[in-house]
Amino acid sequence: MAKNVKNASKAQAEGLKYVPMRKAARAMTFVAGALSSGIVVFSIAEAAWAWAVVFAAMTVVAFYLAYAMTIDLHEAH
């Protein structure tokens, strides 16, 4: 019986293994998107259009990755 409990807890641990790291990665990606969008606003205010475009692209990618990680987390449960 102890062997069955050990196998069951091992299988459950494997299924939930990366969820906390995924949540942390999603949060950090969301923060990166928020910071990038702030830099975009600052760049537009300073009329630094090239930097505004670069950071706008980074913002889009960061928010897309955060969204994709959110979908992935919902599928992991």
PDB file of C-alpha atoms in Angstrom:
ATOM      1  CA  MET A   1       0.000   0.000   0.000  1.00  0.00           C
ATOM      2  CA  ALA A   2       2.846   2.398   0.774  1.00  0.00           C
ATOM      3  CA  LYS A   3       4.205   1.769  -2.706  1.00  0.00           C
ATOM      4  CA  ASN A   4       0.868   2.777  -4.282  1.00  0.00           C
ATOM      5  CA  VAL A   5       0.745   5.957  -2.214  1.00  0.00           C
ATOM      6  CA  LYS A   6       4.306   6.776  -3.227  1.00  0.00           C
ATOM      7  CA  ASN A   7       3.506   6.264  -6.929  1.00  0.00           C
ATOM      8  CA  ALA A   8       0.332   8.342  -6.684  1.00  0.00           C
ATOM      9  CA  SER A   9       2.093  11.233  -4.976  1.00  0.00           C
ATOM     10  CA  LYS A  10       4.910  11.043  -7.535  1.00  0.00           C
ATOM     11  CA  ALA A  11       2.452  11.235 -10.450  1.00  0.00           C
ATOM     12  CA  GLN A  12       0.638  14.150  -8.842  1.00  0.00           C
ATOM     13  CA  ALA A  13       3.902  15.986  -8.175  1.00  0.00           C
ATOM     14  CA  GLU A  14       4.973  15.591 -11.809  1.00  0.00           C
ATOM     15  CA  GLY A  15       1.699  17.086 -13.003  1.00  0.00           C
ATOM     16  CA  LEU A  16       2.007  20.163 -10.791  1.00  0.00           C
ATOM     17  CA  LYS A  17       5.784  20.458 -10.925  1.00  0.00           C
ATOM     18  CA  TYR A  18       6.142  23.525 -13.115  1.00  0.00           C
ATOM     19  CA  VAL A  19       2.951  25.417 -12.263  1.00  0.00           C
ATOM     20  CA  PRO A  20       4.532  27.754  -9.647  1.00  0.00           C
ATOM     21  CA  MET A  21       7.396  28.557 -12.019  1.00  0.00           C
ATOM     22  CA  ARG A  22       4.932  29.190 -14.832  1.00  0.00           C
ATOM     23  CA  LYS A  23       2.992  31.566 -12.607  1.00  0.00           C
ATOM     24  CA  ALA A  24       6.191  33.400 -11.698  1.00  0.00           C
ATOM     25  CA  ALA A  25       7.236  33.586 -15.344  1.00  0.00           C
ATOM     26  CA  ARG A  26       3.811  34.910 -16.318  1.00  0.00           C
ATOM     27  CA  ALA A  27       3.989  37.587 -13.630  1.00  0.00           C
ATOM     28  CA  MET A  28       7.491  38.651 -14.665  1.00  0.00           C
ATOM     29  CA  THR A  29       6.458  38.762 -18.324  1.00  0.00           C
ATOM     30  CA  PHE A  30       3.444  40.903 -17.458  1.00  0.00           C
ATOM     31  CA  VAL A  31       5.686  43.279 -15.488  1.00  0.00           C
ATOM     32  CA  ALA A  32       8.081  43.465 -18.447  1.00  0.00           C
ATOM     33  CA  GLY A  33       5.164  44.382 -20.700  1.00  0.00           C
ATOM     34  CA  ALA A  34       4.002  47.054 -18.285  1.00  0.00           C
ATOM     35  CA  LEU A  35       7.495  48.544 -18.046  1.00  0.00           C
ATOM     36  CA  SER A  36       7.879  48.469 -21.826  1.00  0.00           C
ATOM     37  CA  SER A  37       4.569  50.241 -22.288  1.00  0.00           C
ATOM     38  CA  GLY A  38       5.733  52.905 -19.836  1.00  0.00           C
ATOM     39  CA  ILE A  39       8.900  53.371 -21.867  1.00  0.00           C
ATOM     40  CA  VAL A  40       6.768  53.677 -25.022  1.00  0.00           C
ATOM     41  CA  VAL A  41       4.795  56.519 -23.443  1.00  0.00           C
ATOM     42  CA  PHE A  42       8.006  58.236 -22.347  1.00  0.00           C
ATOM     43  CA  SER A  43       9.561  57.777 -25.810  1.00  0.00           C
ATOM     44  CA  ILE A  44       6.521  59.295 -27.503  1.00  0.00           C
ATOM     45  CA  ALA A  45       6.614  62.223 -25.083  1.00  0.00           C
ATOM     46  CA  GLU A  46      10.283  62.788 -25.921  1.00  0.00           C
ATOM     47  CA  ALA A  47       9.623  62.292 -29.667  1.00  0.00           C
ATOM     48  CA  ALA A  48      12.051  59.366 -29.810  1.00  0.00           C
ATOM     49  CA  TRP A  49      10.006  57.522 -32.418  1.00  0.00           C
ATOM     50  CA  ALA A  50      12.529  54.774 -33.165  1.00  0.00           C
ATOM     51  CA  TRP A  51      12.708  53.771 -29.508  1.00  0.00           C
ATOM     52  CA  ALA A  52       8.929  54.003 -29.225  1.00  0.00           C
ATOM     53  CA  VAL A  53       8.550  51.496 -32.062  1.00  0.00           C
ATOM     54  CA  VAL A  54      11.130  49.123 -30.568  1.00  0.00           C
ATOM     55  CA  PHE A  55       9.552  49.144 -27.128  1.00  0.00           C
ATOM     56  CA  ALA A  56       6.035  48.921 -28.580  1.00  0.00           C
ATOM     57  CA  ALA A  57       7.093  45.704 -30.298  1.00  0.00           C
ATOM     58  CA  MET A  58       8.568  44.437 -27.020  1.00  0.00           C
ATOM     59  CA  THR A  59       5.327  45.322 -25.243  1.00  0.00           C
ATOM     60  CA  VAL A  60       3.236  43.386 -27.742  1.00  0.00           C
ATOM     61  CA  VAL A  61       5.491  40.342 -27.468  1.00  0.00           C
ATOM     62  CA  ALA A  62       5.549  40.456 -23.656  1.00  0.00           C
ATOM     63  CA  PHE A  63       1.773  40.717 -23.333  1.00  0.00           C
ATOM     64  CA  TYR A  64       1.275  37.969 -25.932  1.00  0.00           C
ATOM     65  CA  LEU A  65       3.638  35.681 -24.005  1.00  0.00           C
ATOM     66  CA  ALA A  66       1.834  36.461 -20.740  1.00  0.00           C
ATOM     67  CA  TYR A  67      -1.478  35.617 -22.442  1.00  0.00           C
ATOM     68  CA  ALA A  68      -0.057  32.384 -23.870  1.00  0.00           C
ATOM     69  CA  MET A  69       1.249  31.393 -20.442  1.00  0.00           C
ATOM     70  CA  THR A  70      -2.179  32.090 -18.942  1.00  0.00           C
ATOM     71  CA  ILE A  71      -3.815  29.774 -21.479  1.00  0.00           C
ATOM     72  CA  ASP A  72      -1.115  27.167 -20.813  1.00  0.00           C
ATOM     73  CA  LEU A  73      -1.732  27.380 -17.063  1.00  0.00           C
ATOM     74  CA  HIS A  74      -5.463  26.831 -17.542  1.00  0.00           C
ATOM     75  CA  GLU A  75      -4.726  23.734 -19.626  1.00  0.00           C
ATOM     76  CA  ALA A  76      -2.261  22.443 -17.007  1.00  0.00           C
ATOM     77  CA  HIS A  77      -5.022  22.154 -14.406  1.00  0.00           C
TER      78      HIS A  77
END
